[in-house]
mmCIF file of C-alpha atoms in Angstrom:
data_model
loop_
_atom_site.group_PDB
_atom_site.id
_atom_site.type_symbol
_atom_site.label_atom_id
_atom_site.label_comp_id
_atom_site.label_asym_id
_atom_site.label_seq_id
_atom_site.Cartn_x
_atom_site.Cartn_y
_atom_site.Cartn_z
ATOM 1 C CA MET A 1 71.879 3.598 52.975
ATOM 2 C CA ASP A 2 70.256 2.656 49.661
ATOM 3 C CA ARG A 3 70.922 -1.567 50.743
ATOM 4 C CA LEU A 4 69.008 -0.612 53.438
ATOM 5 C CA ARG A 5 66.171 1.245 51.734
ATOM 6 C CA ILE A 6 65.843 -1.695 48.983
ATOM 7 C CA ALA A 7 66.183 -4.615 52.167
ATOM 8 C CA ARG A 8 63.237 -2.705 54.191
ATOM 9 C CA TYR A 9 60.900 -2.379 50.578
ATOM 10 C CA ARG A 10 62.062 -5.814 49.539
ATOM 11 C CA ALA A 11 61.520 -7.101 52.837
ATOM 12 C CA PHE A 12 57.408 -5.099 52.838
ATOM 13 C CA GLN A 13 56.801 -5.974 49.631
ATOM 14 C CA TRP A 14 57.402 -10.269 50.335
ATOM 15 C CA ARG A 15 55.189 -9.756 53.284
ATOM 16 C CA PHE A 16 52.614 -7.803 51.308
ATOM 17 C CA GLU A 17 52.691 -10.634 48.301
ATOM 18 C CA LEU A 18 52.561 -14.214 50.570
ATOM 19 C CA SER A 19 49.960 -16.509 50.126
ATOM 20 C CA THR A 20 47.457 -17.051 52.873
ATOM 21 C CA VAL A 21 48.704 -19.885 54.170
ATOM 22 C CA ARG A 22 51.789 -18.549 54.525
ATOM 23 C CA LYS A 23 50.437 -15.366 56.230
ATOM 24 C CA VAL A 24 48.675 -17.558 59.057
ATOM 25 C CA VAL A 25 52.281 -19.011 59.367
ATOM 26 C CA LEU A 26 53.300 -15.348 60.079
ATOM 27 C CA ALA A 27 50.906 -15.145 62.370
ATOM 28 C CA LEU A 28 50.882 -18.347 64.031
ATOM 29 C CA GLY A 29 54.733 -17.095 64.537
ATOM 30 C CA MET A 30 53.789 -13.587 66.158
ATOM 31 C CA ALA A 31 51.317 -15.076 68.481
ATOM 32 C CA ALA A 32 54.103 -17.170 69.684
ATOM 33 C CA VAL A 33 56.414 -14.168 70.549
ATOM 34 C CA ALA A 34 53.395 -12.396 72.049
ATOM 35 C CA GLY A 35 52.722 -15.554 74.511
ATOM 36 C CA LEU A 36 56.406 -15.619 75.067
ATOM 37 C CA MET A 37 56.056 -11.874 75.790
ATOM 38 C CA ALA A 38 53.509 -12.452 78.106
ATOM 39 C CA GLN A 39 56.240 -14.831 80.265
ATOM 40 C CA ALA A 40 58.310 -11.437 80.853
ATOM 41 C CA ARG A 41 56.147 -10.069 83.999
ATOM 42 C CA ILE A 42 56.446 -8.034 87.141
ATOM 43 C CA TYR A 43 53.835 -8.898 89.578
ATOM 44 C CA LEU A 44 52.474 -5.359 91.996
ATOM 45 C CA PRO A 45 51.244 -6.232 95.213
ATOM 46 C CA TRP A 46 47.898 -4.239 94.844
ATOM 47 C CA THR A 47 46.608 -4.922 91.492
ATOM 48 C CA PRO A 48 45.730 -8.346 89.850
ATOM 49 C CA VAL A 49 47.227 -6.784 86.304
ATOM 50 C CA PRO A 50 51.500 -7.552 85.762
ATOM 51 C CA ILE A 51 53.636 -5.616 83.573
ATOM 52 C CA THR A 52 54.207 -7.775 81.037
ATOM 53 C CA GLY A 53 55.919 -7.559 77.632
ATOM 54 C CA GLN A 54 52.666 -8.471 75.742
ATOM 55 C CA THR A 55 51.901 -4.606 74.489
ATOM 56 C CA PHE A 56 55.082 -4.273 73.006
ATOM 57 C CA ALA A 57 54.394 -7.765 70.811
ATOM 58 C CA ALA A 58 50.829 -6.620 70.037
ATOM 59 C CA LEU A 59 52.103 -3.608 68.693
ATOM 60 C CA LEU A 60 55.044 -4.885 66.525
ATOM 61 C CA ALA A 61 52.567 -7.525 65.276
ATOM 62 C CA GLY A 62 50.621 -4.450 63.031
ATOM 63 C CA VAL A 63 53.619 -3.320 62.159
ATOM 64 C CA LEU A 64 55.411 -6.254 60.550
ATOM 65 C CA LEU A 65 51.684 -8.373 59.681
ATOM 66 C CA GLY A 66 49.869 -4.978 58.471
ATOM 67 C CA GLN A 67 46.727 -4.428 57.917
ATOM 68 C CA TRP A 68 44.625 -7.804 58.845
ATOM 69 C CA TRP A 69 47.183 -9.964 59.629
ATOM 70 C CA GLY A 70 48.383 -8.644 62.700
ATOM 71 C CA GLY A 71 45.154 -8.239 64.257
ATOM 72 C CA ILE A 72 44.431 -12.127 63.230
ATOM 73 C CA SER A 73 47.696 -12.964 65.045
ATOM 74 C CA MET A 74 46.567 -11.146 67.891
ATOM 75 C CA VAL A 75 42.882 -13.005 67.501
ATOM 76 C CA ILE A 76 45.093 -16.722 67.106
ATOM 77 C CA TYR A 77 46.862 -15.670 71.105
ATOM 78 C CA ALA A 78 43.559 -14.743 72.597
ATOM 79 C CA GLY A 79 41.828 -18.085 70.499
ATOM 80 C CA LEU A 80 44.247 -20.279 71.413
ATOM 81 C CA GLY A 81 44.487 -19.446 75.033
ATOM 82 C CA VAL A 82 41.194 -19.542 75.583
ATOM 83 C CA ALA A 83 41.286 -22.607 74.576
ATOM 84 C CA GLY A 84 43.733 -24.363 76.571
ATOM 85 C CA LEU A 85 47.451 -23.176 75.329
ATOM 86 C CA PRO A 86 49.370 -22.135 78.351
ATOM 87 C CA TRP A 87 50.752 -18.921 76.904
ATOM 88 C CA PHE A 88 49.233 -16.611 78.654
ATOM 89 C CA ASN A 89 51.218 -15.104 81.728
ATOM 90 C CA GLY A 90 52.266 -17.686 83.833
ATOM 91 C CA TRP A 91 52.549 -20.600 81.015
ATOM 92 C CA SER A 92 48.655 -20.932 81.879
ATOM 93 C CA GLY A 93 45.448 -21.036 79.696
ATOM 94 C CA GLY A 94 41.733 -21.269 79.608
ATOM 95 C CA ILE A 95 38.925 -18.959 79.596
ATOM 96 C CA GLY A 96 38.956 -17.602 82.907
ATOM 97 C CA HIS A 97 42.112 -15.226 81.945
ATOM 98 C CA LEU A 98 39.751 -13.830 78.718
ATOM 99 C CA MET A 99 36.919 -13.962 81.806
ATOM 100 C CA GLY A 100 39.186 -12.358 84.614
ATOM 101 C CA PRO A 101 40.662 -9.228 85.706
ATOM 102 C CA THR A 102 43.617 -8.910 82.370
ATOM 103 C CA GLY A 103 40.943 -10.275 79.754
ATOM 104 C CA GLY A 104 40.487 -6.438 78.831
ATOM 105 C CA TYR A 105 43.503 -6.212 78.097
ATOM 106 C CA ILE A 106 43.909 -9.375 75.468
ATOM 107 C CA ILE A 107 40.339 -8.335 73.571
ATOM 108 C CA GLY A 108 42.427 -4.541 73.326
ATOM 109 C CA PHE A 109 45.390 -5.940 72.078
ATOM 110 C CA ILE A 110 43.682 -7.411 68.618
ATOM 111 C CA LEU A 111 42.609 -3.942 68.654
ATOM 112 C CA ALA A 112 45.721 -2.545 68.806
ATOM 113 C CA ALA A 113 47.518 -4.568 66.014
ATOM 114 C CA PHE A 114 44.057 -3.963 63.874
ATOM 115 C CA PHE A 115 44.909 -0.102 64.590
ATOM 116 C CA VAL A 116 48.635 0.167 63.952
ATOM 117 C CA GLY A 117 48.730 -2.391 60.924
ATOM 118 C CA HIS A 118 45.835 -0.575 59.040
ATOM 119 C CA PHE A 119 47.919 2.406 59.185
ATOM 120 C CA THR A 120 51.382 0.951 58.781
ATOM 121 C CA ASP A 121 50.035 -0.802 55.523
ATOM 122 C CA ARG A 122 47.598 2.030 54.150
ATOM 123 C CA TYR A 123 49.727 5.257 54.526
ATOM 124 C CA VAL A 124 53.113 5.985 53.489
ATOM 125 C CA LYS A 125 53.494 9.089 55.875
ATOM 126 C CA ALA A 126 52.578 6.802 58.814
ATOM 127 C CA ARG A 127 55.682 5.459 58.841
ATOM 128 C CA GLN A 128 57.808 8.164 60.065
ATOM 129 C CA PHE A 129 58.455 8.113 63.910
ATOM 130 C CA PRO A 130 56.787 11.351 65.035
ATOM 131 C CA ARG A 131 53.418 10.105 63.245
ATOM 132 C CA MET A 132 54.175 6.580 64.669
ATOM 133 C CA LEU A 133 54.357 7.309 67.901
ATOM 134 C CA GLY A 134 51.530 8.724 67.734
ATOM 135 C CA LEU A 135 49.782 5.808 66.296
ATOM 136 C CA MET A 136 51.440 3.877 69.340
ATOM 137 C CA LEU A 137 50.321 6.366 72.059
ATOM 138 C CA VAL A 138 46.390 5.790 70.851
ATOM 139 C CA ALA A 139 46.339 2.436 70.563
ATOM 140 C CA ASN A 140 48.225 1.527 73.748
ATOM 141 C CA LEU A 141 46.291 4.181 75.498
ATOM 142 C CA ILE A 142 43.262 4.157 74.047
ATOM 143 C CA LEU A 143 42.748 0.921 72.359
ATOM 144 C CA ILE A 144 44.137 -1.269 74.676
ATOM 145 C CA TYR A 145 43.749 0.494 77.923
ATOM 146 C CA VAL A 146 39.679 1.130 77.471
ATOM 147 C CA PRO A 147 38.676 -2.654 77.261
ATOM 148 C CA GLY A 148 41.261 -3.707 79.764
ATOM 149 C CA LEU A 149 39.621 -1.167 82.222
ATOM 150 C CA VAL A 150 36.180 -1.842 81.633
ATOM 151 C CA GLN A 151 36.642 -5.470 82.268
ATOM 152 C CA LEU A 152 38.864 -4.863 85.627
ATOM 153 C CA TYR A 153 36.107 -3.108 86.981
ATOM 154 C CA LEU A 154 33.718 -5.370 85.615
ATOM 155 C CA TRP A 155 35.754 -7.614 87.267
ATOM 156 C CA SER A 156 36.502 -5.909 90.665
ATOM 157 C CA ASN A 157 32.744 -5.356 91.527
ATOM 158 C CA LEU A 158 30.929 -8.487 89.983
ATOM 159 C CA ALA A 159 33.382 -11.084 89.733
ATOM 160 C CA SER A 160 35.413 -10.661 93.019
ATOM 161 C CA ASN A 161 34.625 -9.865 96.507
ATOM 162 C CA ASN A 162 36.123 -6.078 96.777
ATOM 163 C CA SER A 163 33.939 -3.313 95.462
ATOM 164 C CA ALA A 164 36.003 -0.894 93.518
ATOM 165 C CA GLY A 165 35.248 2.539 92.230
ATOM 166 C CA ILE A 166 37.117 3.939 89.485
ATOM 167 C CA TYR A 167 40.051 5.503 91.443
ATOM 168 C CA GLN A 168 40.769 1.919 92.736
ATOM 169 C CA VAL A 169 40.723 0.485 89.056
ATOM 170 C CA LEU A 170 42.280 2.956 87.796
ATOM 171 C CA THR A 171 44.991 2.884 90.496
ATOM 172 C CA MET A 172 45.296 -1.111 89.420
ATOM 173 C CA GLY A 173 45.612 -0.894 85.746
ATOM 174 C CA LEU A 174 46.484 2.250 84.477
ATOM 175 C CA PHE A 175 48.664 4.956 86.576
ATOM 176 C CA PRO A 176 50.982 2.273 87.259
ATOM 177 C CA PHE A 177 51.551 1.066 83.651
ATOM 178 C CA ILE A 178 51.829 4.423 81.853
ATOM 179 C CA ALA A 179 55.570 5.428 82.259
ATOM 180 C CA GLY A 180 56.395 2.002 80.857
ATOM 181 C CA ASP A 181 53.818 1.514 78.182
ATOM 182 C CA VAL A 182 55.364 5.040 77.321
ATOM 183 C CA ILE A 183 58.525 3.979 76.565
ATOM 184 C CA LYS A 184 57.206 0.474 74.922
ATOM 185 C CA ALA A 185 55.256 2.480 72.571
ATOM 186 C CA THR A 186 58.298 4.989 72.036
ATOM 187 C CA ALA A 187 60.543 1.780 71.444
ATOM 188 C CA VAL A 188 57.776 0.016 68.687
ATOM 189 C CA ALA A 189 57.605 3.139 66.650
ATOM 190 C CA ALA A 190 61.470 3.907 66.847
ATOM 191 C CA THR A 191 61.679 0.202 65.101
ATOM 192 C CA ALA A 192 58.971 0.626 62.785
ATOM 193 C CA TRP A 193 60.572 3.915 61.696
ATOM 194 C CA VAL A 194 63.631 2.100 60.767
ATOM 195 C CA ILE A 195 62.400 -1.038 59.176
ATOM 196 C CA THR A 196 59.331 -0.287 57.473
ATOM 197 C CA PRO A 197 60.036 1.534 53.556
ATOM 198 C CA LYS A 198 59.331 4.727 52.590
ATOM 199 C CA GLN A 199 57.696 4.103 49.562
ATOM 200 C CA ALA A 200 54.540 2.338 48.449
ATOM 201 C CA TYR A 201 54.367 -1.396 48.396
ATOM 202 C CA GLY A 202 51.036 -2.508 48.666
ATOM 203 C CA LYS A 203 47.662 -0.433 48.208
ATOM 204 C CA GLU A 204 49.197 2.718 50.272
ATOM 205 C CA ILE A 205 46.421 5.329 49.643
ATOM 206 C CA ASP A 206 49.053 8.460 49.489
ATOM 207 C CA ARG A 207 51.189 6.883 47.202
ATOM 208 C CA ASP A 208 50.767 8.835 44.760
ATOM 209 C CA LYS A 209 51.361 12.161 47.313
ATOM 210 C CA LYS A 210 54.347 13.411 47.320
#
């Protein structure tokens, strides 16, 4: 256990003390992971929103890269995808994805990664499993779904030929995904609990509190 504790501490301290250039490289790597997870997708017949692994990647980015760089990795993912790099779902890219039915979820990935990264880096107590699970659920069910559903509603009523009510939008963009996203949030929280140090490695607000 002592070896594991030391290894966790050294890994996150190393990440915290990296130069900006190396942090950019890590952020690019995590963006690539999100791109790969986007290809693990399942389409449902009644919705243009597929089930993908991007949520898992966005939440994990916050844990692994921390307060700023987790979010920046998702900014890179979104930005390069919009610029045409084909790593959105279906090995595609372009601004159409951001303007389409799933564009709000991509924005949500950025918000979620910043949120999770902030608490992971700034609060030692946040690295316990119950608190981490709570953070993952807030990030997933609020920060990802709210912009996702807003964009889906606008797209359904403005950009497409169909007029969708709130319940229909929830049926397309929320209800089918809740169970899977709770499982993914639990998996990321468990991973974070295992790999994060339970002592301060950077500028934690509660570093001197027991």
